[in-house]
Amino acid sequence: DTEVTQTPKHLVMGMTNKKSLKCEQHMGHRAMYWYKQKAKKPPELMFVYSYEKLSINESVPSRFSPECPNSSLLNLHLHALQPEDSALYLCASSHSGGPSTDTQYFGPGTRLTVL
Amino acid sequence: QQQVKQSPQSLIVQKGGISIINCAYENTAFDYFPWYQQFPGKGPALLIAIRPDVSEKKEGRFTISFNKSAKQFSLHIMDSQPGDSATYFCAAQTGANNLFFGTGTRLTVIP
């Protein structure tokens, strides 16, 4: 089973709201990722957690705050977003975040709209 | 700077035809090359992947051809079907955290 689940599927929020995106995997993977994907563009890496520790933060604005409560869960907390943050937010996981053949498996994404 | 260049941007193929998508890279540190298929509103799904010590890999109707000296690789979809209509991303990886995507190819297979 190579399933990564994400909730909610769709989210509409105002610029003053606080919301969270959730991601879960039960494959025993120890690396988890957040990506942002705009229409007709490839995914852009935002954050990487390796063994529950933040290892990469790709200069993402502080209005995005990741959290990894345990090895199976990954959250992305959203606050004071801008309309240009509207996008598909993808979660991915991989076995260990080590070897280069460590395939990343993606979830279905959360479609975020900021009004 | 685009680490992986992909072409064409869009591709229209008749049902039963061959779809070919090409990618090129410069960084010789890349040592794993996955292809992802993405349907509208869904996340990318791993389709097929290859390591540079192999020149070709085939899985069903999907084949990756890899030319290490030219730093190029391509995806061939044989007997293309309307259900193959999706966006395809080639990618290159050096270390699992460093996954670089191509710009994507929107494939349309017409009946």
mmCIF file of C-alpha atoms in Angstrom:
data_model
loop_
_atom_site.group_PDB
_atom_site.id
_atom_site.type_symbol
_atom_site.label_atom_id
_atom_site.label_comp_id
_atom_site.label_asym_id
_atom_site.label_seq_id
_atom_site.Cartn_x
_atom_site.Cartn_y
_atom_site.Cartn_z
ATOM 1 C CA ASP A 1 0.000 0.000 0.000
ATOM 2 C CA THR A 2 1.457 3.341 -1.071
ATOM 3 C CA GLU A 3 -1.298 5.599 0.171
ATOM 4 C CA VAL A 4 -0.908 9.089 1.514
ATOM 5 C CA THR A 5 -4.147 10.691 2.665
ATOM 6 C CA GLN A 6 -4.877 14.392 2.954
ATOM 7 C CA THR A 7 -7.724 16.324 4.527
ATOM 8 C CA PRO A 8 -9.641 18.355 3.695
ATOM 9 C CA LYS A 9 -9.951 17.888 -0.061
ATOM 10 C CA HIS A 10 -11.080 21.466 -0.519
ATOM 11 C CA LEU A 11 -10.669 24.507 1.701
ATOM 12 C CA VAL A 12 -11.890 28.067 1.267
ATOM 13 C CA MET A 13 -10.622 30.614 3.746
ATOM 14 C CA GLY A 14 -10.483 34.331 4.248
ATOM 15 C CA MET A 15 -7.255 36.234 4.689
ATOM 16 C CA THR A 16 -7.806 36.545 8.441
ATOM 17 C CA ASN A 17 -8.650 32.887 9.075
ATOM 18 C CA LYS A 18 -6.515 30.217 10.685
ATOM 19 C CA LYS A 19 -6.804 26.739 9.251
ATOM 20 C CA SER A 20 -4.781 23.538 9.084
ATOM 21 C CA LEU A 21 -4.099 20.948 6.434
ATOM 22 C CA LYS A 22 -3.515 17.362 7.520
ATOM 23 C CA CYS A 23 -1.559 14.533 5.969
ATOM 24 C CA GLU A 24 -1.239 10.926 7.089
ATOM 25 C CA GLN A 25 0.665 7.869 5.915
ATOM 26 C CA HIS A 26 0.914 4.369 7.353
ATOM 27 C CA MET A 27 3.722 3.026 5.215
ATOM 28 C CA GLY A 28 6.341 3.428 7.912
ATOM 29 C CA HIS A 29 7.965 6.234 5.969
ATOM 30 C CA ARG A 30 10.230 8.530 7.970
ATOM 31 C CA ALA A 31 10.398 11.460 5.557
ATOM 32 C CA MET A 32 7.420 13.672 4.766
ATOM 33 C CA TYR A 33 7.086 16.675 2.490
ATOM 34 C CA TRP A 34 4.827 19.607 1.719
ATOM 35 C CA TYR A 35 4.602 20.923 -1.823
ATOM 36 C CA LYS A 36 2.658 23.758 -3.392
ATOM 37 C CA GLN A 37 1.386 23.403 -6.943
ATOM 38 C CA LYS A 38 -0.076 26.193 -9.027
ATOM 39 C CA ALA A 39 -2.145 25.458 -12.126
ATOM 40 C CA LYS A 40 -0.160 24.073 -15.068
ATOM 41 C CA LYS A 41 3.070 24.123 -13.041
ATOM 42 C CA PRO A 42 5.137 21.389 -11.384
ATOM 43 C CA PRO A 43 5.023 20.968 -7.607
ATOM 44 C CA GLU A 44 7.306 23.283 -5.637
ATOM 45 C CA LEU A 45 8.913 21.988 -2.463
ATOM 46 C CA MET A 46 8.022 23.872 0.703
ATOM 47 C CA PHE A 47 9.152 21.766 3.669
ATOM 48 C CA VAL A 48 10.815 18.455 4.428
ATOM 49 C CA TYR A 49 10.619 16.520 7.669
ATOM 50 C CA SER A 50 13.070 13.717 8.209
ATOM 51 C CA TYR A 51 12.609 11.534 11.276
ATOM 52 C CA GLU A 52 10.104 14.091 12.603
ATOM 53 C CA LYS A 53 12.571 16.957 12.417
ATOM 54 C CA LEU A 54 12.342 19.831 9.995
ATOM 55 C CA SER A 55 15.276 19.418 7.657
ATOM 56 C CA ILE A 56 14.403 21.719 4.760
ATOM 57 C CA ASN A 57 12.463 24.967 4.668
ATOM 58 C CA GLU A 58 12.531 26.403 1.181
ATOM 59 C CA SER A 59 12.258 30.059 2.239
ATOM 60 C CA VAL A 60 8.531 29.733 2.780
ATOM 61 C CA PRO A 61 6.713 32.749 4.320
ATOM 62 C CA SER A 62 5.980 32.457 8.035
ATOM 63 C CA ARG A 63 2.240 32.439 7.388
ATOM 64 C CA PHE A 64 2.818 28.742 6.592
ATOM 65 C CA SER A 65 3.813 26.748 9.662
ATOM 66 C CA PRO A 66 4.526 23.010 9.416
ATOM 67 C CA GLU A 67 4.235 20.521 12.243
ATOM 68 C CA CYS A 68 5.093 16.849 12.483
ATOM 69 C CA PRO A 69 3.380 15.417 15.609
ATOM 70 C CA ASN A 70 4.623 11.885 14.908
ATOM 71 C CA SER A 71 6.118 9.794 12.143
ATOM 72 C CA SER A 72 2.732 9.215 10.478
ATOM 73 C CA LEU A 73 1.258 12.709 10.604
ATOM 74 C CA LEU A 74 2.122 16.015 9.039
ATOM 75 C CA ASN A 75 0.232 19.252 9.446
ATOM 76 C CA LEU A 76 0.447 22.595 7.707
ATOM 77 C CA HIS A 77 -0.943 25.481 9.714
ATOM 78 C CA LEU A 78 -2.173 28.461 7.723
ATOM 79 C CA HIS A 79 -2.626 32.010 8.988
ATOM 80 C CA ALA A 80 -3.149 35.363 7.308
ATOM 81 C CA LEU A 81 -2.800 33.939 3.825
ATOM 82 C CA GLN A 82 -2.934 35.970 0.657
ATOM 83 C CA PRO A 83 -5.044 35.271 -2.454
ATOM 84 C CA GLU A 84 -1.863 34.311 -4.322
ATOM 85 C CA ASP A 85 -1.462 31.416 -1.884
ATOM 86 C CA SER A 86 -4.424 29.717 -3.545
ATOM 87 C CA ALA A 87 -3.089 26.446 -4.956
ATOM 88 C CA LEU A 88 -3.106 22.671 -4.641
ATOM 89 C CA TYR A 89 -1.128 21.671 -1.558
ATOM 90 C CA LEU A 90 0.430 18.264 -1.810
ATOM 91 C CA CYS A 91 1.851 16.039 0.864
ATOM 92 C CA ALA A 92 4.358 13.311 0.036
ATOM 93 C CA SER A 93 6.301 10.711 1.949
ATOM 94 C CA SER A 94 9.325 8.534 1.331
ATOM 95 C CA HIS A 95 10.993 5.703 3.167
ATOM 96 C CA SER A 96 13.820 7.494 4.879
ATOM 97 C CA GLY A 97 14.808 10.585 2.979
ATOM 98 C CA GLY A 98 18.226 9.055 2.461
ATOM 99 C CA PRO A 99 19.171 7.152 -0.695
ATOM 100 C CA SER A 100 18.526 8.828 -3.994
ATOM 101 C CA THR A 101 16.278 5.985 -5.116
ATOM 102 C CA ASP A 102 13.956 6.716 -2.218
ATOM 103 C CA THR A 103 10.732 7.330 -4.131
ATOM 104 C CA GLN A 104 8.343 10.025 -3.008
ATOM 105 C CA TYR A 105 4.665 9.079 -2.913
ATOM 106 C CA PHE A 106 2.123 11.860 -3.152
ATOM 107 C CA GLY A 107 -1.280 12.346 -1.611
ATOM 108 C CA PRO A 108 -4.298 13.639 -3.548
ATOM 109 C CA GLY A 109 -3.794 17.189 -2.347
ATOM 110 C CA THR A 110 -5.891 19.899 -0.741
ATOM 111 C CA ARG A 111 -7.303 22.520 -3.092
ATOM 112 C CA LEU A 112 -6.964 25.804 -1.178
ATOM 113 C CA THR A 113 -8.755 28.987 -2.161
ATOM 114 C CA VAL A 114 -7.992 32.210 -0.299
ATOM 115 C CA LEU A 115 -10.589 34.945 -0.672
ATOM 116 C CA GLN B 1 17.115 27.825 -13.131
ATOM 117 C CA GLN B 2 15.251 24.823 -14.466
ATOM 118 C CA GLN B 3 17.211 21.735 -13.467
ATOM 119 C CA VAL B 4 15.215 19.434 -15.732
ATOM 120 C CA LYS B 5 13.996 20.562 -19.140
ATOM 121 C CA GLN B 6 10.912 18.852 -20.564
ATOM 122 C CA SER B 7 9.265 18.937 -23.967
ATOM 123 C CA PRO B 8 6.798 19.227 -25.508
ATOM 124 C CA GLN B 9 4.588 21.368 -23.314
ATOM 125 C CA SER B 10 1.502 19.733 -24.813
ATOM 126 C CA LEU B 11 0.939 16.713 -26.993
ATOM 127 C CA ILE B 12 -2.072 15.434 -28.900
ATOM 128 C CA VAL B 13 -2.021 11.814 -30.043
ATOM 129 C CA GLN B 14 -4.558 9.606 -31.748
ATOM 130 C CA LYS B 15 -5.791 6.549 -29.884
ATOM 131 C CA GLY B 16 -3.428 3.672 -30.565
ATOM 132 C CA GLY B 17 -0.527 5.960 -31.380
ATOM 133 C CA ILE B 18 2.802 6.427 -29.604
ATOM 134 C CA SER B 19 3.266 9.331 -27.204
ATOM 135 C CA ILE B 20 6.842 10.516 -26.672
ATOM 136 C CA ILE B 21 7.958 12.984 -24.016
ATOM 137 C CA ASN B 22 11.561 14.108 -23.751
ATOM 138 C CA CYS B 23 13.604 15.402 -20.838
ATOM 139 C CA ALA B 24 17.150 16.639 -20.416
ATOM 140 C CA TYR B 25 19.334 17.535 -17.453
ATOM 141 C CA GLU B 26 22.768 18.954 -16.753
ATOM 142 C CA ASN B 27 23.563 17.908 -13.192
ATOM 143 C CA THR B 28 25.515 14.654 -13.350
ATOM 144 C CA ALA B 29 24.822 14.095 -9.647
ATOM 145 C CA PHE B 30 21.275 13.057 -10.510
ATOM 146 C CA ASP B 31 21.009 9.308 -10.103
ATOM 147 C CA TYR B 32 17.324 8.486 -10.078
ATOM 148 C CA PHE B 33 14.757 9.514 -12.664
ATOM 149 C CA PRO B 34 11.055 8.988 -11.851
ATOM 150 C CA TRP B 35 8.116 9.863 -14.062
ATOM 151 C CA TYR B 36 4.875 11.020 -12.507
ATOM 152 C CA GLN B 37 1.376 11.028 -13.998
ATOM 153 C CA GLN B 38 -1.101 13.578 -12.728
ATOM 154 C CA PHE B 39 -4.815 13.763 -13.460
ATOM 155 C CA PRO B 40 -6.686 17.052 -12.916
ATOM 156 C CA GLY B 41 -7.342 17.734 -9.246
ATOM 157 C CA LYS B 42 -5.228 14.764 -8.124
ATOM 158 C CA GLY B 43 -1.735 14.342 -6.788
ATOM 159 C CA PRO B 44 1.135 13.097 -8.945
ATOM 160 C CA ALA B 45 1.368 9.303 -9.052
ATOM 161 C CA LEU B 46 4.598 7.453 -9.708
ATOM 162 C CA LEU B 47 4.395 5.874 -13.141
ATOM 163 C CA ILE B 48 7.823 4.399 -13.779
ATOM 164 C CA ALA B 49 11.390 5.165 -12.739
ATOM 165 C CA ILE B 50 14.908 4.394 -13.924
ATOM 166 C CA ARG B 51 18.457 4.545 -12.655
ATOM 167 C CA PRO B 52 21.253 5.777 -14.936
ATOM 168 C CA ASP B 53 23.006 2.406 -15.082
ATOM 169 C CA VAL B 54 20.089 1.110 -17.155
ATOM 170 C CA SER B 55 19.400 2.269 -20.727
ATOM 171 C CA GLU B 56 15.789 1.174 -20.932
ATOM 172 C CA LYS B 57 12.996 0.107 -18.636
ATOM 173 C CA LYS B 58 9.616 -1.151 -19.721
ATOM 174 C CA GLU B 59 6.447 -1.593 -17.697
ATOM 175 C CA GLY B 60 3.443 -2.543 -19.759
ATOM 176 C CA ARG B 61 2.812 0.133 -22.369
ATOM 177 C CA PHE B 62 5.250 2.565 -20.706
ATOM 178 C CA THR B 63 8.959 2.614 -21.538
ATOM 179 C CA ILE B 64 11.742 4.892 -20.334
ATOM 180 C CA SER B 65 14.766 5.290 -22.587
ATOM 181 C CA PHE B 66 17.853 6.718 -20.928
ATOM 182 C CA ASN B 67 20.949 8.154 -22.612
ATOM 183 C CA LYS B 68 23.497 8.887 -19.908
ATOM 184 C CA SER B 69 26.135 10.390 -22.199
ATOM 185 C CA ALA B 70 23.634 12.826 -23.706
ATOM 186 C CA LYS B 71 21.986 13.438 -20.325
ATOM 187 C CA GLN B 72 18.595 12.826 -21.850
ATOM 188 C CA PHE B 73 15.728 10.508 -21.082
ATOM 189 C CA SER B 74 12.305 9.986 -22.556
ATOM 190 C CA LEU B 75 8.959 8.352 -21.887
ATOM 191 C CA HIS B 76 7.251 6.354 -24.595
ATOM 192 C CA ILE B 77 3.600 5.402 -24.228
ATOM 193 C CA MET B 78 2.678 2.691 -26.696
ATOM 194 C CA ASP B 79 -0.891 2.133 -27.893
ATOM 195 C CA SER B 80 -1.972 5.403 -26.233
ATOM 196 C CA GLN B 81 -5.502 5.381 -24.806
ATOM 197 C CA PRO B 82 -7.896 8.205 -23.897
ATOM 198 C CA GLY B 83 -7.452 7.194 -20.257
ATOM 199 C CA ASP B 84 -3.772 8.154 -20.580
ATOM 200 C CA SER B 85 -4.796 11.793 -21.010
ATOM 201 C CA ALA B 86 -3.058 13.541 -18.124
ATOM 202 C CA THR B 87 -0.082 15.710 -17.315
ATOM 203 C CA TYR B 88 3.241 13.907 -17.188
ATOM 204 C CA PHE B 89 6.217 15.170 -15.198
ATOM 205 C CA CYS B 90 9.693 13.845 -15.553
ATOM 206 C CA ALA B 91 11.898 14.330 -12.539
ATOM 207 C CA ALA B 92 15.458 13.869 -11.402
ATOM 208 C CA GLN B 93 16.678 13.145 -7.951
ATOM 209 C CA THR B 94 19.886 13.382 -5.970
ATOM 210 C CA GLY B 95 19.184 12.254 -2.453
ATOM 211 C CA ALA B 96 15.542 11.612 -1.652
ATOM 212 C CA ASN B 97 14.934 15.165 -0.498
ATOM 213 C CA ASN B 98 16.167 16.708 -3.726
ATOM 214 C CA LEU B 99 13.508 15.962 -6.329
ATOM 215 C CA PHE B 100 13.500 18.277 -9.320
ATOM 216 C CA PHE B 101 10.516 18.257 -11.642
ATOM 217 C CA GLY B 102 10.358 19.072 -15.322
ATOM 218 C CA THR B 103 7.794 21.628 -16.437
ATOM 219 C CA GLY B 104 5.212 19.007 -17.411
ATOM 220 C CA THR B 105 3.581 17.749 -20.607
ATOM 221 C CA ARG B 106 -0.153 17.802 -21.041
ATOM 222 C CA LEU B 107 -1.081 14.736 -23.066
ATOM 223 C CA THR B 108 -4.411 14.449 -24.824
ATOM 224 C CA VAL B 109 -5.309 11.177 -26.520
ATOM 225 C CA ILE B 110 -8.186 11.582 -28.935
ATOM 226 C CA PRO B 111 -10.430 8.620 -29.802
#
